[in-house]
Amino acid sequence: MATTLKISAASLAALFAVLGDAGRRILGPAEVDGRIELKAVRTLAEVAGDQIQPVLSAKETAFPRVERLLSYRMAPGKVELQDYDPEVQPTVLFGLRPCEAAGFNSLDAVFNWDTRDKFFNARREQLTVVGLSCTQADDACFCTSVGGGPGSTKGSDILLTPLPEGGYLAEILTERGEALKDLAPALFQPANGEDKEAMLAKVEPSFEHQGLAAKLPGLFTSDIWAEQSLRCIGCGACAFVCPTCVCFDIQEEADTKQGQRLRCWDSCGLRQFTLHASGHNPRSAQSERWRQRIYHKFGYFAERFGGPMCVGCGKCSRACPVDMNLKEHLTQVYEV
Amino acid sequence: MEALRTKAKELLAQGEVQVVIGYEAGTAGVRRPCFVRTAESAIRLVWDTNCIGNLAGYLTRPEIKRFGKPAIVANNAVLRSLLQLVAERQLQQDAVLALAVAQDGVVTELPTAQAVEDYLAISPGGLSAADREKMEHLAQLSREERWTFWQRELERCIKCYACRSSCPMCYCGHCTMDCNRPQWVSVPSHALGNLEYHTVRAMHLAGRCVQCGECGRACPVGIPIHLLTCYAEESVHRQFGQQAGTRAKLDYALGAFRPDDKESFIR
Ligand code: SF4
Ligand code: SF4
Ligand code: SF4
């Protein structure tokens, strides 16, 4: 289905107006008080140019930090249950980096694995991902070690790649991408053998993820996890900024008459992660929770879904207060 | 830096300490915590103006305590934390050897809380000029404006608890935030949950915060949350005339009773 077109910067700016008129909300990386955040924008000019990516991932658009699942009210002899449908709005995620775009593939897999998650899918179905290839990378990036790359099309409905002569190559990758293009087909032109690679950032692979996955079963009792996690302070920053971390916790906010059930992000960094009602925790030490983080992402998930639950965006490494650089740790494990 | 490495090497070789908690080179010029346990690996230690993080939180972590007696590479924030931890009986007077490193690289060994107190009396350190300015700006706002400021900031909070985890004084093994039988504080990171968390934390740090700014530095979404705890701390300082992190013997202002209290309601 993929077709490769071109779009000029002026036409891309015009596309924003078309999307707005078509009732699409546009979220893109933009500057707020000196920080880059994913926020609602109306024009291309509002989108921040010279930046790697926002701190938080776009997963929140499909898997928010707090999702209300149901509420209830108790009356004598009965319980009134109230279901909810999330409030959704057709949304274009503009300018997601290829790593973040690929993150949606992991989320899709988990939230549709044995049951189709109603909340996630209702939100997800309204999203069109317009990825933007990277022309720069930093020390935290390692997309090329986990099957992605600065120009990878995974997870994008349309992928834009900047061209040296100005404008963008526009790869229309899915039906959703096609539908978006069809809102203003005249803004796109046929491509003419442009070199997609010309402006792409160079990201040297640091390890090889299949090899890493193959190593893990033999390292479960290794000292490496305790050694690596010594400086980990056990917060939730890494998991919460991660575009693929899906662990959640169900919270009940209730009094004796009524309540609501909420789904909240959880993190393997936190001490209460997998704490049983009995008081027992199979992962009571920080090192065991750090090992779980690595095994879940690069072992268990890979076994079940055929690839790692990590897109190499480096958000966790940038967010970590104590510089637990994931690329560095994984490379060390790979080289054991 | 050489003096520090030599000292660390010596201490470890002679078995005077079993671990040196210090800084090593991390990603892109960042200085991160490291735990040196052998004389040969003292070479990992780094000391320069980028060593701004507060390492004192590790002094109460079980993973680190296990190693045995620690020495800790100390900037002033670490030293203030150390005193406050002693005051709160989380550390013995002489359980930690602080290695204060001066600008010129000279290392001073501070083996007891008294030595730390004396050292700090000369150069206490405290909030950075930039933070001081922000504090003053906040103080000048009206109550309503301050409320709006914090609402706007806390809206971004994802409740990752990096502020709590990084704080040297947030050492509680079982934090109120994590209690669910009963549930004291709303867990989700919605407006109420965030507000409850940060209000409770700031109140619990009033009179205990050593103003290191670590919680604000740790916040991934850039909330200057240390300004809230520092504000609470300074309020206690103003009203009770005592400051956390200055003395090894210090009653908790909000928890101690004195017969000569100036307020009549408490007598
Ligand atoms: S790795 Fe970093 S971000 Fe993750 S839990 Fe540990 S300290 Fe927090
Ligand atoms: S570190 Fe920041 S985002 Fe995390 S809980 Fe604290 S204030 Fe909220
Ligand atoms: S509350 Fe923040 S500024 Fe105060 S001691 Fe804790 S980390 Fe330091």
XYZ file of C-alpha atoms and ligand atoms in Angstrom:
627
model
C 0.000 0.000 0.000
C 2.887 2.343 0.684
C 3.261 5.125 -1.805
C 6.013 7.685 -1.732
C 5.127 11.301 -2.405
C 6.614 14.695 -1.660
C 5.278 17.706 0.143
C 6.760 21.194 0.263
C 7.078 23.095 3.534
C 4.405 25.568 2.346
C 2.012 22.729 1.496
C 2.664 21.076 4.841
C 1.748 24.361 6.530
C -1.416 24.436 4.419
C -2.191 20.862 5.459
C -2.471 22.035 9.080
C -5.337 24.355 8.118
C -7.027 21.561 6.185
C -6.770 19.236 9.184
C -8.183 21.895 11.464
C -11.111 22.470 9.115
C -11.719 18.725 9.002
C -12.136 18.751 12.786
C -8.880 17.022 13.595
C -7.041 17.954 16.731
C -3.301 18.212 16.026
C -0.797 17.370 18.738
C 2.842 18.104 18.089
C 6.096 18.822 19.920
C 6.008 22.491 20.882
C 7.781 24.768 23.292
C 6.150 25.569 26.626
C 8.167 27.679 29.095
C 11.414 26.446 27.574
C 10.389 22.790 27.636
C 9.350 20.677 24.657
C 5.951 19.097 25.233
C 3.443 17.297 23.087
C 0.652 19.827 22.872
C -2.239 21.006 20.749
C -1.049 23.126 17.830
C -2.883 24.777 14.961
C -0.041 25.743 12.700
C 3.220 24.229 11.530
C 5.021 27.291 12.868
C 4.097 26.280 16.427
C 5.859 22.936 16.059
C 9.337 23.042 17.600
C 12.018 22.368 15.013
C 15.441 21.928 16.545
C 14.808 19.276 19.184
C 15.134 15.542 19.710
C 11.806 14.758 21.374
C 9.554 15.697 24.320
C 10.209 14.203 27.774
C 6.860 12.409 27.968
C 5.806 10.004 25.282
C 2.685 10.138 23.146
C 1.356 6.938 24.740
C -0.798 9.115 26.915
C -3.060 9.818 23.946
C -4.166 6.170 23.984
C -3.163 5.064 27.476
C -3.616 8.043 29.789
C -1.989 8.206 33.225
C -5.462 7.927 34.772
C -8.383 6.232 32.993
C -11.797 5.993 34.643
C -13.152 2.513 33.976
C -16.411 2.545 35.897
C -18.202 4.068 38.827
C -20.828 2.754 41.203
C -23.319 3.896 43.736
C -24.800 1.768 46.462
C -28.383 2.091 47.546
C -30.273 -0.188 49.954
C -30.489 -3.582 48.278
C -28.791 -2.632 45.033
C -25.696 -1.377 43.321
C -25.917 0.983 40.374
C -23.071 0.505 37.953
C -22.024 3.098 35.455
C -19.849 2.254 32.459
C -17.847 4.824 30.564
C -16.738 5.353 27.026
C -13.658 7.499 26.869
C -14.186 10.895 25.325
C -12.294 10.749 22.074
C -11.545 13.146 19.313
C -9.993 12.506 15.887
C -6.354 13.395 16.447
C -3.265 13.730 14.331
C -0.012 13.097 16.175
C 2.293 15.249 14.147
C 6.065 15.018 14.180
C 6.478 11.919 16.319
C 9.966 10.515 16.005
C 10.095 7.101 14.319
C 10.973 5.479 17.650
C 7.913 6.868 19.385
C 5.699 6.004 16.444
C 6.970 2.414 16.649
C 6.030 2.427 20.333
C 2.379 2.215 19.333
C 3.013 -1.213 17.829
C 4.000 -2.512 21.274
C 0.984 -0.922 22.912
C -1.324 -2.328 20.217
C 0.060 -5.807 20.809
C -0.482 -5.744 24.563
C -3.878 -4.072 24.604
C -5.203 -6.523 21.998
C -3.444 -9.642 23.155
C -6.160 -11.754 24.760
C -8.880 -9.154 25.151
C -9.452 -6.068 23.081
C -9.114 -3.269 25.577
C -12.107 -1.027 25.027
C -10.548 2.143 26.404
C -7.208 1.891 24.671
C -8.715 0.969 21.337
C -11.364 3.680 21.408
C -8.608 6.233 21.784
C -6.150 4.531 19.488
C -8.616 4.283 16.603
C -8.863 8.045 16.515
C -5.119 8.548 16.135
C -3.279 9.158 12.905
C 0.472 9.158 13.336
C 2.489 11.467 11.127
C 6.081 10.540 11.898
C 9.048 12.768 11.226
C 12.436 11.221 10.475
C 15.387 12.348 12.572
C 18.164 14.540 11.322
C 19.850 14.548 14.732
C 20.268 12.111 17.601
C 21.865 12.243 21.057
C 23.810 9.948 23.394
C 20.628 8.368 24.721
C 19.285 7.249 21.295
C 19.691 3.589 20.326
C 16.866 2.903 17.853
C 19.175 1.038 15.471
C 20.019 -1.501 18.187
C 16.382 -2.529 18.609
C 15.177 -2.838 15.042
C 14.334 0.766 14.306
C 16.141 3.702 12.791
C 16.023 7.452 12.222
C 13.944 6.894 9.091
C 12.000 3.800 10.145
C 8.383 3.657 9.003
C 7.179 1.382 11.844
C 4.088 2.696 13.559
C 3.641 5.744 11.342
C 0.627 6.212 9.096
C 2.587 8.788 7.156
C 6.328 9.300 7.536
C 7.852 12.628 6.587
C 11.578 12.812 5.894
C 13.267 16.183 5.412
C 15.018 16.611 2.070
C 18.210 18.620 1.420
C 16.477 20.767 -1.182
C 13.695 21.624 1.298
C 10.310 19.989 1.753
C 9.742 16.400 2.766
C 9.464 12.976 1.341
C 6.026 11.722 2.398
C 5.584 7.979 2.671
C 1.887 7.127 2.856
C 1.967 3.866 4.771
C -1.512 2.851 5.905
C -5.171 3.398 5.179
C -5.297 6.007 7.897
C -2.408 7.787 6.248
C -4.147 7.548 2.898
C -7.317 9.013 4.379
C -5.357 11.926 5.784
C -3.655 12.573 2.460
C -7.015 12.390 0.693
C -8.200 15.407 2.680
C -5.911 17.491 0.471
C -4.334 15.372 -2.258
C -3.323 18.449 -4.244
C -0.815 19.379 -1.548
C 1.257 16.294 -2.344
C 3.387 15.701 -5.449
C 4.830 12.512 -6.853
C 8.321 11.725 -5.605
C 11.127 11.702 -8.061
C 13.740 9.285 -6.804
C 14.865 11.553 -3.930
C 17.437 10.126 -1.546
C 15.617 9.434 1.724
C 18.889 8.817 3.547
C 20.501 12.139 2.665
C 19.561 14.036 5.824
C 19.014 11.177 8.261
C 20.913 11.123 11.539
C 23.586 8.453 11.864
C 22.967 6.187 14.829
C 25.559 3.442 15.194
C 24.101 0.217 16.636
C 25.505 -0.589 20.094
C 24.232 -4.139 20.419
C 22.010 -6.542 18.617
C 18.643 -7.242 20.228
C 18.214 -10.881 19.168
C 21.607 -11.643 20.629
C 20.667 -9.809 23.797
C 17.410 -11.770 24.112
C 19.324 -15.015 23.649
C 21.689 -14.101 26.503
C 19.011 -13.317 29.058
C 17.878 -16.813 30.116
C 21.421 -17.609 31.251
C 21.846 -14.420 33.250
C 18.896 -14.557 35.628
C 21.056 -15.197 38.686
C 23.965 -13.034 37.540
C 25.371 -10.299 39.783
C 25.070 -7.836 36.945
C 21.548 -6.730 37.937
C 22.527 -5.833 41.476
C 25.635 -4.071 40.250
C 23.834 -2.080 37.561
C 20.957 -1.084 39.804
C 23.033 0.103 42.773
C 22.455 3.741 41.955
C 18.803 3.292 40.908
C 16.700 5.206 43.418
C 13.536 3.292 42.612
C 11.258 5.913 41.145
C 8.819 5.631 38.266
C 10.376 8.146 35.909
C 11.769 5.623 33.421
C 8.549 3.673 33.030
C 6.281 6.699 32.983
C 8.107 8.471 30.167
C 8.505 5.240 28.184
C 6.399 4.939 25.011
C 6.074 1.167 25.424
C 5.757 0.584 29.180
C 2.239 -0.696 29.769
C 2.104 -1.782 33.393
C -0.869 -0.364 35.195
C -2.485 -0.566 38.575
C -6.191 -0.467 39.363
C -7.156 2.026 42.021
C -10.478 2.158 43.735
C -11.525 5.588 44.974
C -14.486 4.928 47.145
C -16.367 5.674 50.291
C -19.092 3.547 51.834
C -21.723 4.705 49.333
C -20.020 5.218 46.018
C -16.786 4.873 44.196
C -14.940 4.823 40.954
C -12.390 2.468 39.525
C -9.351 4.024 37.882
C -6.544 2.583 35.824
C -3.221 4.267 36.631
C 0.293 3.868 35.298
C 2.505 1.608 37.363
C 6.260 1.171 37.310
C 8.641 -1.687 38.059
C 10.922 0.903 39.618
C 8.556 1.431 42.541
C 8.819 -0.587 45.713
C 5.161 -1.528 45.650
C 5.359 -3.075 42.202
C 3.948 -6.645 42.348
C 3.521 -6.407 46.107
C 0.975 -9.071 47.033
C -1.905 -8.537 49.436
C -0.183 -11.015 51.762
C 2.745 -8.643 52.086
C 5.016 -10.890 50.011
C 6.745 -9.406 47.009
C 8.445 -11.753 44.547
C 10.608 -8.783 43.524
C 11.277 -7.122 46.828
C 14.778 -5.833 46.014
C 15.517 -2.981 43.612
C 17.882 -5.249 41.691
C 15.072 -7.735 41.089
C 12.840 -4.994 39.798
C 15.593 -3.688 37.525
C 16.102 -7.217 36.197
C 12.359 -7.460 35.616
C 12.507 -4.251 33.576
C 15.153 -5.707 31.292
C 13.638 -9.191 31.087
C 10.132 -7.932 30.407
C 11.268 -5.664 27.616
C 13.933 -7.770 25.959
C 13.077 -11.321 27.016
C 9.449 -12.107 27.822
C 7.892 -9.646 25.398
C 10.255 -10.656 22.618
C 9.380 -14.329 23.165
C 5.683 -13.612 22.866
C 5.563 -10.947 20.205
C 8.759 -11.465 18.234
C 10.641 -8.258 19.089
C 11.652 -6.117 22.047
C 9.273 -3.891 23.991
C 11.692 -1.022 23.561
C 12.093 1.341 20.655
C 15.428 2.843 21.701
C 14.092 6.379 22.073
C 16.239 6.955 25.165
C 13.494 8.830 27.010
C 14.137 6.783 30.165
C 17.839 7.569 30.082
C 17.206 11.293 29.683
C 14.566 11.307 32.420
C 16.462 9.238 34.984
C 17.664 11.368 37.898
C 20.754 9.190 38.304
C 21.704 8.537 34.685
C 20.750 4.872 34.383
C 21.604 4.971 30.699
C 19.710 2.049 29.191
C 21.850 1.802 26.065
C 24.964 1.546 28.192
C 23.459 -1.086 30.503
C 22.138 -3.198 27.632
C 25.445 -3.041 25.827
C 27.124 -4.251 28.996
C 24.680 -7.164 29.293
C 25.148 -8.001 25.622
C 28.895 -8.091 26.060
C 28.884 -10.349 29.133
C 40.512 15.111 41.989
C 43.791 13.216 42.400
C 43.795 13.938 46.126
C 40.293 12.475 46.369
C 41.232 9.329 44.473
C 44.339 8.855 46.584
C 42.377 9.311 49.785
C 39.674 6.888 48.675
C 42.277 4.334 47.666
C 43.989 4.638 51.007
C 40.783 4.341 53.017
C 39.675 1.264 51.127
C 43.101 -0.382 51.183
C 43.398 0.106 54.934
C 39.870 -1.137 55.477
C 38.815 2.051 57.227
C 35.719 2.121 55.087
C 34.192 -0.549 52.867
C 32.606 1.741 50.303
C 33.213 5.235 49.015
C 30.046 6.855 47.724
C 31.059 9.378 45.118
C 30.549 10.664 41.611
C 31.696 9.139 38.338
C 31.511 10.339 34.742
C 28.143 9.550 33.173
C 26.420 10.299 29.883
C 27.404 13.516 28.121
C 29.251 15.240 30.944
C 26.736 14.253 33.621
C 28.138 13.240 37.027
C 26.354 10.285 38.528
C 26.555 8.314 41.774
C 29.042 5.476 42.050
C 30.016 3.105 44.826
C 33.681 2.311 44.958
C 34.489 -0.819 46.935
C 38.073 -1.627 45.977
C 41.211 0.481 46.061
C 41.846 -0.243 42.371
C 38.535 1.213 41.290
C 39.050 4.515 43.132
C 40.147 5.770 39.722
C 36.454 5.977 38.781
C 35.903 8.874 41.156
C 35.439 12.306 39.673
C 35.200 15.701 41.323
C 34.366 18.950 39.537
C 31.715 21.669 39.472
C 29.227 19.285 37.825
C 29.070 17.180 40.993
C 25.927 18.880 42.224
C 23.699 15.909 43.029
C 23.013 15.046 46.664
C 24.395 11.567 47.347
C 23.202 11.421 50.950
C 20.038 9.509 50.045
C 22.193 6.414 49.547
C 23.314 6.440 53.187
C 19.973 5.022 54.267
C 19.421 2.611 51.372
C 19.691 -1.050 52.372
C 21.625 -1.983 49.213
C 24.392 0.417 50.188
C 24.308 -0.078 53.953
C 25.038 -3.735 53.327
C 28.569 -2.923 52.173
C 29.701 -1.734 55.583
C 31.071 1.596 56.722
C 30.812 4.278 54.048
C 32.843 7.331 53.186
C 30.915 9.863 51.148
C 32.235 12.492 48.785
C 30.492 15.529 50.126
C 29.397 18.862 48.811
C 27.632 21.095 51.320
C 24.229 19.635 50.554
C 25.515 16.176 51.480
C 26.945 17.544 54.716
C 23.691 19.235 55.687
C 21.791 16.028 54.926
C 24.215 14.070 57.048
C 23.604 16.300 60.056
C 19.860 16.117 59.631
C 19.988 12.330 59.307
C 21.953 12.193 62.565
C 19.475 14.569 64.194
C 16.671 12.253 63.106
C 18.574 9.230 64.422
C 18.892 7.620 61.016
C 22.687 7.642 61.332
C 25.054 7.357 64.258
C 27.319 10.335 65.019
C 30.384 8.650 63.545
C 28.854 6.101 61.190
C 29.910 7.942 58.051
C 33.201 9.454 57.026
C 32.474 12.584 55.032
C 35.092 13.651 52.510
C 34.569 17.333 51.914
C 36.352 18.453 48.790
C 37.245 22.112 48.351
C 37.342 24.004 45.037
C 41.088 23.462 44.827
C 40.682 19.725 45.303
C 41.896 19.556 48.900
C 40.100 16.788 50.789
C 39.060 17.269 54.395
C 38.055 14.220 56.356
C 35.073 14.814 58.613
C 34.717 11.694 60.748
C 32.035 12.868 63.155
C 28.852 14.909 63.126
C 30.652 17.489 65.256
C 33.350 17.863 62.596
C 30.654 18.305 59.951
C 28.932 20.928 62.079
C 32.154 22.876 62.508
C 32.915 22.694 58.800
C 29.433 23.880 57.853
C 29.543 26.733 60.340
C 32.166 28.310 58.103
C 30.474 27.665 54.758
C 26.902 26.479 55.131
C 25.874 26.695 51.455
C 22.196 26.673 50.624
C 19.871 27.553 47.804
C 21.449 28.679 44.545
C 21.114 32.327 43.547
C 18.630 31.345 40.846
C 16.478 29.428 43.319
C 16.696 32.234 45.842
C 15.368 34.594 43.204
C 12.484 32.249 42.381
C 11.646 31.915 46.074
C 11.564 35.658 46.463
C 9.387 35.994 43.407
C 6.935 33.446 44.811
C 6.889 35.180 48.176
C 5.901 38.425 46.514
C 2.884 36.918 44.772
C -0.520 37.052 46.341
C -1.951 33.870 47.811
C -4.199 33.446 44.751
C -1.332 33.935 42.341
C 0.791 31.406 44.199
C -2.081 28.979 44.137
C -2.384 29.424 40.362
C 1.365 28.987 39.974
C 1.382 25.676 41.819
C -1.773 24.416 40.152
C -0.178 25.011 36.778
C 3.032 23.314 37.794
C 1.419 20.321 39.485
C -0.833 19.695 36.513
C 2.207 18.203 34.794
C 3.091 15.883 37.664
C 2.960 12.235 36.600
C 3.487 10.971 40.156
C 6.649 9.140 39.297
C 7.881 9.851 42.832
C 11.364 10.761 41.607
C 11.161 13.735 43.979
C 10.546 11.450 46.923
C 13.067 8.825 45.845
C 15.835 11.370 45.373
C 15.275 13.239 48.633
C 17.740 12.368 51.399
C 15.069 13.052 53.992
C 12.420 10.857 52.325
C 13.877 7.730 53.869
C 10.654 6.280 55.289
C 10.478 2.595 54.546
C 6.745 2.745 54.261
C 5.602 6.132 52.978
C 2.091 7.338 53.742
C 1.587 7.631 49.975
C 1.925 3.860 49.718
C -0.441 2.951 52.546
C -3.646 1.425 51.345
C -5.100 -0.044 54.505
C -6.413 2.551 55.015
C -5.697 4.712 51.991
C -4.708 8.111 53.349
C -3.844 9.878 50.151
C -5.363 9.625 46.698
C -3.002 7.582 44.510
C -3.849 8.577 40.913
C -2.030 11.528 39.389
C -5.151 13.554 38.832
C -5.443 17.096 40.140
C -6.493 16.084 43.644
C -4.031 13.206 43.906
C -1.131 15.430 42.888
C -2.127 18.207 45.227
C -2.536 15.848 48.170
C 0.799 14.213 47.560
C 2.783 17.404 47.308
C 1.023 19.094 50.206
C 1.636 16.139 52.487
C 5.244 15.862 51.378
C 5.950 19.557 51.851
C 4.362 19.471 55.296
C 6.432 16.453 56.240
C 9.590 18.258 55.127
C 8.805 21.488 56.940
C 11.605 21.760 59.467
C 13.437 18.822 57.892
C 14.271 19.908 54.324
C 17.976 20.699 53.957
C 17.347 22.783 50.828
C 19.544 20.740 48.533
C 17.167 21.080 45.582
C 17.577 17.410 44.674
C 13.838 16.764 44.304
C 13.482 19.585 41.789
C 16.525 18.376 39.878
C 15.135 14.852 39.766
C 11.746 15.830 38.359
C 11.561 14.613 34.755
C 8.926 17.144 33.766
C 10.721 20.121 35.266
C 8.490 20.985 38.205
C 10.526 23.122 40.654
C 9.067 21.107 43.500
C 11.955 21.928 45.842
C 10.625 25.470 46.004
C 7.594 24.127 47.839
C 9.554 22.131 50.415
C 12.083 24.938 50.828
C 9.220 27.374 51.360
C 7.845 25.154 54.117
C 11.305 24.781 55.622
C 11.918 28.511 55.672
C 8.564 29.116 57.251
C 9.591 26.865 60.147
C 12.955 28.598 60.332
C 11.236 31.974 60.606
C 8.775 30.878 63.235
C 10.874 28.532 65.349
C 14.357 29.898 64.792
C 15.918 26.593 63.846
C 17.069 25.248 60.540
C 17.362 21.687 59.274
C 20.840 20.510 58.406
C 22.724 22.827 60.710
C 23.021 20.781 63.878
C 23.341 17.133 64.794
C 21.025 17.643 67.745
C 17.783 19.203 66.635
C 14.244 18.532 67.786
C 11.604 18.260 65.109
C 9.956 21.665 65.342
C 6.519 20.392 64.436
C 6.701 17.379 66.696
C 8.487 18.550 69.840
C 6.890 20.084 72.887
C 8.601 22.737 74.975
C 7.128 24.037 78.205
C 8.281 27.537 77.274
C 6.524 27.548 73.882
C 5.488 31.075 72.966
C 2.052 29.889 71.796
C -0.455 29.620 74.617
C -2.765 27.076 72.951
C -0.246 24.307 73.333
C 0.423 24.800 77.053
S 16.241 3.605 36.520
Fe 16.198 5.786 37.037
S 14.182 6.434 36.444
Fe 14.118 4.212 36.587
S 13.478 3.722 38.678
Fe 15.691 3.753 38.682
S 16.193 5.846 39.281
Fe 14.060 5.911 38.630
S 9.363 14.067 40.269
Fe 8.027 15.588 39.277
S 6.562 14.379 38.053
Fe 7.568 12.947 39.477
S 6.164 12.905 41.249
Fe 7.710 14.471 41.715
S 6.809 16.387 40.961
Fe 5.616 14.716 40.051
S 12.724 18.232 50.011
Fe 13.986 18.527 48.155
S 15.278 20.256 48.684
Fe 14.446 19.474 50.618
S 15.933 17.958 51.415
Fe 14.466 16.834 50.171
S 15.360 16.765 48.113
Fe 16.444 18.375 49.229
